[in-house]
Structures are given as C-alpha cells and as structure tokens.
Coordinates of C-alpha atoms and ligand atoms in Angstrom, one line a residue:
X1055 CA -155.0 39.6 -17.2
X1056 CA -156.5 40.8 -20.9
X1057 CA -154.7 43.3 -22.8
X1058 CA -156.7 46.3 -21.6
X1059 CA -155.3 46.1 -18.5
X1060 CA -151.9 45.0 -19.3
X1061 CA -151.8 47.9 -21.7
X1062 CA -153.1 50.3 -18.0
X1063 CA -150.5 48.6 -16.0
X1064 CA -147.4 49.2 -18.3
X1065 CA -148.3 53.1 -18.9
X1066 CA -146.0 55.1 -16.7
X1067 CA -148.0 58.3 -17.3
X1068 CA -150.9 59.5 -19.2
X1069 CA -152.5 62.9 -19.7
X1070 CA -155.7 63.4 -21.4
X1071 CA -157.0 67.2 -22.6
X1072 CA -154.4 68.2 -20.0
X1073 CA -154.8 72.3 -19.5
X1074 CA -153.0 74.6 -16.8
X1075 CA -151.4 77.9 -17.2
X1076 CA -150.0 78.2 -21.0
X1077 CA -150.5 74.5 -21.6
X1078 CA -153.7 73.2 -23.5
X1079 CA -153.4 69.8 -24.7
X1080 CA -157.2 69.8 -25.1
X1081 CA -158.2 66.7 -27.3
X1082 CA -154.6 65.3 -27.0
X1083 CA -153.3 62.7 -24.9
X1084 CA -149.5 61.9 -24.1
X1085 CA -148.1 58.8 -22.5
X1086 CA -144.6 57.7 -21.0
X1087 CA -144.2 54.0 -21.8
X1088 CA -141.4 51.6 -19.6
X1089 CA -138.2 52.2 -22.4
X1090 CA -138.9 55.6 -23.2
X1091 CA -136.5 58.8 -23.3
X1092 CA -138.8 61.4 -24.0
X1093 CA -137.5 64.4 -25.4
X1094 CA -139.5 67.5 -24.3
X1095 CA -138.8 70.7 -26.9
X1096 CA -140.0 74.0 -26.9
X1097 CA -139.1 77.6 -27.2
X1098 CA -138.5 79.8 -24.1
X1099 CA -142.4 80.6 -22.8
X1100 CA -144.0 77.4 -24.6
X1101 CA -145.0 75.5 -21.2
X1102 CA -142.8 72.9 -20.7
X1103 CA -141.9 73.3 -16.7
X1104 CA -145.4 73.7 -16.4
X1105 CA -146.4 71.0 -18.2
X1106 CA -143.9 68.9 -16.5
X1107 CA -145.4 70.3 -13.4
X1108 CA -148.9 69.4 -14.2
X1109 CA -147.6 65.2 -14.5
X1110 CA -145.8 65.2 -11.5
X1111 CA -148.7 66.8 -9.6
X1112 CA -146.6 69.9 -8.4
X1113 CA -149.7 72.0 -10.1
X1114 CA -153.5 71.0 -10.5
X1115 CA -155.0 71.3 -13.8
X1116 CA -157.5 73.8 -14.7
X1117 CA -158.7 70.3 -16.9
X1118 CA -157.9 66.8 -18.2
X1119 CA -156.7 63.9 -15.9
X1120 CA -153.2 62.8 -15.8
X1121 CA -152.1 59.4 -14.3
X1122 CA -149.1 58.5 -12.8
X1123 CA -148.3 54.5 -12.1
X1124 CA -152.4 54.4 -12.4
X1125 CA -152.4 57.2 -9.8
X1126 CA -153.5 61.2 -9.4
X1127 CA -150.1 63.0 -9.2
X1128 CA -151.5 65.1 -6.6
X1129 CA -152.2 61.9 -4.4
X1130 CA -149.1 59.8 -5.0
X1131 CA -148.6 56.9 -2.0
X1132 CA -145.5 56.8 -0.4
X1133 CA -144.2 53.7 -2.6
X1134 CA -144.9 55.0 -5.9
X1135 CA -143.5 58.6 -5.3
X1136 CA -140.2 56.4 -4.7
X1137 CA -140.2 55.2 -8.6
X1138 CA -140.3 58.9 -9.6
X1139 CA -136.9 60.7 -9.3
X1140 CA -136.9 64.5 -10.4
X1141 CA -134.6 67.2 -10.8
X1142 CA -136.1 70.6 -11.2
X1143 CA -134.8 73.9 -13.6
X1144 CA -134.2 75.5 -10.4
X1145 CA -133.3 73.5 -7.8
X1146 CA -134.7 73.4 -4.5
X1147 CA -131.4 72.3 -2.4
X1148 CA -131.1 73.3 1.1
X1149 CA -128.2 75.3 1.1
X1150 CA -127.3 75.1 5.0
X1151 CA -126.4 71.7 3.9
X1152 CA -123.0 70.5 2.7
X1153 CA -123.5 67.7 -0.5
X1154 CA -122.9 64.4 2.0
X1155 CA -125.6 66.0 4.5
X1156 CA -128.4 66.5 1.4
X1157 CA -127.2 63.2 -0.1
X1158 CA -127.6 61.3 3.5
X1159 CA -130.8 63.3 4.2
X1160 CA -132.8 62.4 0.7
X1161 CA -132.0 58.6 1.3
X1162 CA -133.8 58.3 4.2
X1163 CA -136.9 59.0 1.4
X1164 CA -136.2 56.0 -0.4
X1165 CA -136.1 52.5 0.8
X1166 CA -134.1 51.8 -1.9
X1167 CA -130.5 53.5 -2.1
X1168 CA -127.2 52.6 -4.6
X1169 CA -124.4 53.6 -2.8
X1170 CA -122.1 52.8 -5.4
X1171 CA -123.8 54.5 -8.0
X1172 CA -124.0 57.5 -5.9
X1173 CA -120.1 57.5 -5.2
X1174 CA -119.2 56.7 -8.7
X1175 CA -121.6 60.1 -9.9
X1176 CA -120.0 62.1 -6.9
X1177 CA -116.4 61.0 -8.5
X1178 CA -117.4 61.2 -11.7
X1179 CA -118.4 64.8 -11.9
X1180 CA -115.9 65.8 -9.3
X1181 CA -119.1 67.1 -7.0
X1182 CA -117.6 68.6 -3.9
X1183 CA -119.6 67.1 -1.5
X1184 CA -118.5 68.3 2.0
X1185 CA -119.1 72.0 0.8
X1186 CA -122.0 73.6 1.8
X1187 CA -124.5 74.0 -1.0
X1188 CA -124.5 77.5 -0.5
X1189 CA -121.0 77.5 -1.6
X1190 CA -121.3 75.2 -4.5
X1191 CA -121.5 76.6 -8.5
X1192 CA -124.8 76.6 -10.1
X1193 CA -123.4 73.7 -12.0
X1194 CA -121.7 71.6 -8.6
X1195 CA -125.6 72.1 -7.5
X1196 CA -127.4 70.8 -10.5
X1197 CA -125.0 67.7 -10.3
X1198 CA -125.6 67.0 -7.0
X1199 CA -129.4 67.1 -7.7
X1200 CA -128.8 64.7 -10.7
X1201 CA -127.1 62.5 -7.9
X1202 CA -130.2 62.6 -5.2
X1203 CA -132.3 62.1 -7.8
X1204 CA -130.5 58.9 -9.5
X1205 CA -129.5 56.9 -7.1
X1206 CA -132.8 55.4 -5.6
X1207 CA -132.9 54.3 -9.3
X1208 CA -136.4 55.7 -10.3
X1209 CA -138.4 53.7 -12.9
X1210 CA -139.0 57.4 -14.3
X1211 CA -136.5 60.2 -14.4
X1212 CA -138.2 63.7 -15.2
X1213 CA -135.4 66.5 -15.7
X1214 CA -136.3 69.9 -16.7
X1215 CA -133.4 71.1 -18.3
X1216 CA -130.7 68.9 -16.4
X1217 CA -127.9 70.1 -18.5
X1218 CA -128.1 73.6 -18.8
X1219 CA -125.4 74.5 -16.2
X1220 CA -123.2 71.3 -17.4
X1221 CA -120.3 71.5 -18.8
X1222 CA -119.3 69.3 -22.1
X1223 CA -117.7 66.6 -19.9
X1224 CA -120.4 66.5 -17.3
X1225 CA -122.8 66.5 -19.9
X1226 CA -121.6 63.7 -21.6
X1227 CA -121.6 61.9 -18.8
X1228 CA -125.2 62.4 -18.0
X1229 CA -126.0 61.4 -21.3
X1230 CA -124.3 58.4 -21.1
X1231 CA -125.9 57.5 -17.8
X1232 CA -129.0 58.1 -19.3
X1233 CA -128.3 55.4 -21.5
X1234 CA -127.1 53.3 -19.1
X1235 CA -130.7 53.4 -17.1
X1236 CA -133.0 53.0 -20.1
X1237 CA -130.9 50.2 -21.5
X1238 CA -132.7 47.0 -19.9
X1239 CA -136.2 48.6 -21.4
X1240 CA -138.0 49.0 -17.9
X1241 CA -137.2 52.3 -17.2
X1242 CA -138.2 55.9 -19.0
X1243 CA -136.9 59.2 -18.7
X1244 CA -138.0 62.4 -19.5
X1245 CA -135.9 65.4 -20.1
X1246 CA -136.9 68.8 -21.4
X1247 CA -133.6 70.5 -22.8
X1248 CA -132.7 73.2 -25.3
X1249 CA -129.4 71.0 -25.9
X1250 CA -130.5 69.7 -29.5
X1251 CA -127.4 67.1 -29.5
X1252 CA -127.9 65.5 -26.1
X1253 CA -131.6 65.1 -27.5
X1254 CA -130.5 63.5 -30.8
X1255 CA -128.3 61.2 -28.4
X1256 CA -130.5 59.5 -25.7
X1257 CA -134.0 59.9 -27.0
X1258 CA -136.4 57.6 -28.9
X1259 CA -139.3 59.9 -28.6
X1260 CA -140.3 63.9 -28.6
X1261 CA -142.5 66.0 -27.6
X1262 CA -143.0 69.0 -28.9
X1263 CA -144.7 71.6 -27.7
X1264 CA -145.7 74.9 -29.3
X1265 CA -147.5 78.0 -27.9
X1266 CA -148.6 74.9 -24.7
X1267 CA -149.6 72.7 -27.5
X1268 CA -148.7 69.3 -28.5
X1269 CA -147.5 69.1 -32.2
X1270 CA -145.6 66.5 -32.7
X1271 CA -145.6 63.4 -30.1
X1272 CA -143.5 60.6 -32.1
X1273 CA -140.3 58.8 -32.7
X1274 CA -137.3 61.4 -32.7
X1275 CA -136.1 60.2 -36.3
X1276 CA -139.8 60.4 -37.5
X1277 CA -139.9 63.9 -36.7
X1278 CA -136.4 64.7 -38.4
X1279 CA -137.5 62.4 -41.3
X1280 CA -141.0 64.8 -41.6
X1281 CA -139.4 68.3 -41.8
X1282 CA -137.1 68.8 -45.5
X1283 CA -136.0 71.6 -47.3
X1284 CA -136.5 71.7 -50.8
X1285 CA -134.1 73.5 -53.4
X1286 CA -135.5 74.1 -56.4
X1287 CA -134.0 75.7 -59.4
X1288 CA -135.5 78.7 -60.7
X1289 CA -137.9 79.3 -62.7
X1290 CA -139.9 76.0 -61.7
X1291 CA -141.1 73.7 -63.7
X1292 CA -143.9 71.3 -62.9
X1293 CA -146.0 69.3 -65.6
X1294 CA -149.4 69.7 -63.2
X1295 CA -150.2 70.8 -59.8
X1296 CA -148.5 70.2 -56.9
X1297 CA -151.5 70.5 -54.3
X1298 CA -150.3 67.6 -51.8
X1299 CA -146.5 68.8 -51.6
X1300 CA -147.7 72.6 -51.3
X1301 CA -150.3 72.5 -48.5
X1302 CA -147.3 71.4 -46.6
X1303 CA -145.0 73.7 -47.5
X1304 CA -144.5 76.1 -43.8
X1305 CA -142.4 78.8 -45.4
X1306 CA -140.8 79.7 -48.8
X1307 CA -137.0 81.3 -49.3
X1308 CA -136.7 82.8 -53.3
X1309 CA -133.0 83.9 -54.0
X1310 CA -131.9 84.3 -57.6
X1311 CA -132.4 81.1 -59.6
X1312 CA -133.5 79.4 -56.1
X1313 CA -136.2 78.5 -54.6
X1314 CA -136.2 76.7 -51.3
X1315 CA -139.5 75.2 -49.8
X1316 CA -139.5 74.4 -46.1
X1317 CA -141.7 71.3 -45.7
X1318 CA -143.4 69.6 -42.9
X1319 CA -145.3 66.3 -43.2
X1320 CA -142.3 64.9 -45.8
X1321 CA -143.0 61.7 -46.6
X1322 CA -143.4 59.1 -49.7
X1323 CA -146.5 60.6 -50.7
X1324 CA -144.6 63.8 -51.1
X1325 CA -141.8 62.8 -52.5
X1326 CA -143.5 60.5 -55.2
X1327 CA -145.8 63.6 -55.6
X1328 CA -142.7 65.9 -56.2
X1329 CA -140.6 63.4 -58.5
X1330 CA -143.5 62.9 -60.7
X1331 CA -144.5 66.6 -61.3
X1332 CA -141.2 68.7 -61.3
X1333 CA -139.4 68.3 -64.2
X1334 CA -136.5 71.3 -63.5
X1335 CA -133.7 69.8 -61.1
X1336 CA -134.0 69.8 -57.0
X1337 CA -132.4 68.3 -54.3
X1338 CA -134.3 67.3 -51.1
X1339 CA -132.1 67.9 -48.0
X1340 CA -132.4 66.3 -44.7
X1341 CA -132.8 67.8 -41.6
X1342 CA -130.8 67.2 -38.1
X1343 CA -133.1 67.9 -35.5
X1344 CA -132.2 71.6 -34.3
X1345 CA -132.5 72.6 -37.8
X1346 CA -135.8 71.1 -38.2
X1347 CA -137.0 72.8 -34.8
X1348 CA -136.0 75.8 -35.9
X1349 CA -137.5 75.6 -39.3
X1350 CA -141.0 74.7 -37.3
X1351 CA -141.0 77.4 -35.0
X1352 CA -139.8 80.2 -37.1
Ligands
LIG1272 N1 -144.5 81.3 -11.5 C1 -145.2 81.8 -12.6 N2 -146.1 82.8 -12.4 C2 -146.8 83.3 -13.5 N3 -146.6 82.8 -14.7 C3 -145.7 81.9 -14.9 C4 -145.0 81.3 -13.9 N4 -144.2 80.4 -14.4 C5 -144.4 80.4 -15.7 N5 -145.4 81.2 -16.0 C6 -145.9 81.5 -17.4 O1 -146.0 80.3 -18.1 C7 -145.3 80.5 -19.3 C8 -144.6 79.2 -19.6 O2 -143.5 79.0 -18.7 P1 -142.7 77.7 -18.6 O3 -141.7 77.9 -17.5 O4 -143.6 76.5 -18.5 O5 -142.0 77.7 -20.0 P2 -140.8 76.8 -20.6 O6 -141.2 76.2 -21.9 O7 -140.3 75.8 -19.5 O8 -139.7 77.9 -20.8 P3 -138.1 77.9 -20.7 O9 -137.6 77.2 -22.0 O10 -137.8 79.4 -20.8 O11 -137.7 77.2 -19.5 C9 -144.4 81.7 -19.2 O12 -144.3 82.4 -20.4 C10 -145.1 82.5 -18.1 O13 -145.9 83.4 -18.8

C-alpha cells in the first residue's frame, strides 16, 4: 500500500467546498483523523447542526463531497454505519419506550454491544431506565442517548451539544469517558458544545465556524496561543511602524492611559515585531479559550 492510499484509508471523514443551508465551506476542506476530539464552536445560528448534518448524510449538500470511512454519507453500508455512533441536540427517542426497551431495541443495530459499559453508564449517571422516556427529564433523556450511542463503541462519536442538559457531575463524567475512548489513538470524536471548559478538557482540535464558515481548523492550544490582548500604556510609543502587528489587530479598547489591542494571528513574528518597535511598557496577556472566542466573534 503507498502513502496515498494509506493516507485515504486512515481519514475518518473529509469534506471538500462543503455548502448546505448557512454552511459554505467553499474552497475549504475539513477532516476527522483516528485520535481526534474535534471541537466544533460557533455562535447560536453559525451552522453547526447543519454542518454536522451534512457529514453524517442526514442532509444533501447543495455542493462539495464529503466522505465518510471512504463512503457518501447518504449511502452508508450497514457495517460502516455501525462505527458511527450519534447523539443528536434534540433527540429522537421513542417515548412509548421505557430506557431498558430503547437500550435492548438499538442493540439489535449493532453486531457489536458492551454490556458492561452500558450498565456502568446507566449506574453512573443514575439513568432511570425502566421509566418510560416520556417520563424521563430532558437531561435522564440525553443520558440515555449518550448510552445507545456509546456502547457499540463507535470508531467516531458525533454529539451536537451532548452536554447541554447535563449536570456538572454527569458532565464530568462524559468528559472523562470521552477520554477514556480516544485514549488508545484509534478512535475520534466530535462534539459541538457551547461548554468552553469541557472543550478545553477533551479536545486536541477545533473547528470553528463563523457565519457557516471555517476559520480556524487547528490544534486547540494553537488557536488560544493565536488570539492575545495587548495592554499598552498610553500615549504609545513606537520607534517605526508597526504594519505586521496592526493588520492583525481585530478590535481596539482606549481607556485613560490604556490602550488594549485585541489580536489575532499572535505569533513570533508579532511578538518580535512588537518588542522591537514599542519602547513604552506592555504586557501581552494570554487567552483561555472562551475568552479568545469571544474576542473573535464580537
Ligand atoms: N429546520 C430548519 N428550517 C429552516 N432553517 C433552519 C432549520 N434549521 C436550521 N435552520 C437555519 O440554519 C441556521 C443554522 O442553524 P444551526 O442549527 O445549524 O446552527 P447552530 O450553529 O447549530 O446553532 P445553535 O448553537 O443555536 O444550536 C439557523 O439560523 C436557521 O436559519
């Protein structure tokens, strides 16, 4: 086998120039590589459900080609629609059923079943399986869909918003399964969430997504490492220019005798750039990852 097609054979999912309702990724193309946690951000409205909906195959694209295990989404055979498990914003539990009967019925899917693992997330997060779904919280329902959609141990785990309706313990036990199933480097996840701190906990990569386009696809602590604010003392003093540092400066903040540029794009170029020419005192200050989403969509 050359590299080309060992390269094809170890991409879980690609999308090329992907378009469909909000979403235009024209010109971009994302992939989902065995190990990944990928991190999908975005405000309220900026596509991510339907972009998630577009690699699964839920919607067809108005353009671009997306893969999944080397196949159309919209086509999946039976044993590759078993390596995807998926757990949807709003879930689409039968609610005649009680937990055990949904449980029991979504195994039959899957040739593939870990009963342990499913009891041990059932205890775990106290799911009160022989109540009728109907009956369960919004947040008994969204672990039970976590459950069903775990325990056939999917090489790729897609969960739009899985936490939402979690509470702190229950969501730090998700997170920590999460890192239990991407720990031996063959499995990938990929979780859309507006919970910056479970993000900052379990994912190596984002995705970010703004107005249905792809800004930013890159290592999490890249992207924090790219966005700084700069506090400069006023009035500013620079011995020459400062062309590189300003063209990526996204938004300024003057207060008396401060100054603070928000920049994107940080890096040693910048930096070097900005200890060289400004000669009144400034501090650079680091950015956690919330902050720095914020800062970029504002
Ligand atoms: N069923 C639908 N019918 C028509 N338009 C829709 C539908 N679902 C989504 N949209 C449109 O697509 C846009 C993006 O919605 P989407 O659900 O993908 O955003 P999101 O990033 O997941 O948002 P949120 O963070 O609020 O979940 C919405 O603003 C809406 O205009």
């Amino acid at each position: 086998m050359n590299d080309r097609n060992h390269a094809v054979v170890q991409t879980l999912v690609s999308a090329k120039d992907v378009a469909l309702g909000v979403v235009n990724c024209a010109g971009q193309t994302l992939t989902i590589m065995p190990g990944q946690v990928i991190g999908l951000l975005g405000k309220n409205g900026a596509g991510k459900t339907t972009l998630l909906d577009g690699l699964l195959g839920y919607t067809f694209l108005n353009a671009g080609e997306v893969t999944v295990f080397g196949h159309n989404p919209t086509e999946l055979p039976a044993e590759v629609c078993s390596q995807i498990g998926f757990v949807a914003q709003q879930d689409d539990l039968m609610p005649w059923l009680t937990g055990s009967e949904m449980l029991a019925a979504t195994r039959l899917f899957y040739k593939h079943w870990n009963y342990d693992l499913a009891d041990r997330l059932v205890d775990r997060w106290s799911v009160p399986t022989w109540q009728k779904i109907s009956e369960m919280s919004v947040g008994e329902r969204q672990k039970l869909a976590l459950v069903a959609a775990m325990a056939h141990e999917p090489q790729l785990l897609v969960l739009d918003e899985p936490a939402a309706s979690l509470d702190p313990l229950a969501r730090r036990a998700l997170i920590s399964e999460l890192i239990d199933i991407v720990a031996d480097g063959e499995r990938s996840i990929l979780l859309s969430s507006h919970i910056f701190s479970d993000i900052e906990r379990v994912a190596s990569h984002i995705w970010l997504l703004e107005k249905g386009s792809i800004t930013y696809q890159g290592g999490l602590d890249e992207l924090k490492e790219s966005v700084v604010r700069l506090h400069l003392t006023r009035p500013l003093q620079v011995t020459a220019s400062l062309a590189l540092t300003t063209r990526h400066v996204i938004r300024t903040d003057i207060s008396t005798g401060r100054e603070t540029w928000i920049i994107r794009g940080w890096n040693e170029a910048l930096a070097a750039e900005c200890a060289a020419q400004i000669t009144s005192p400034y501090q650079v200050e680091a950015l956690g990852l919330e902050d720095a989403f914020v800062e970029i969509s504002q």
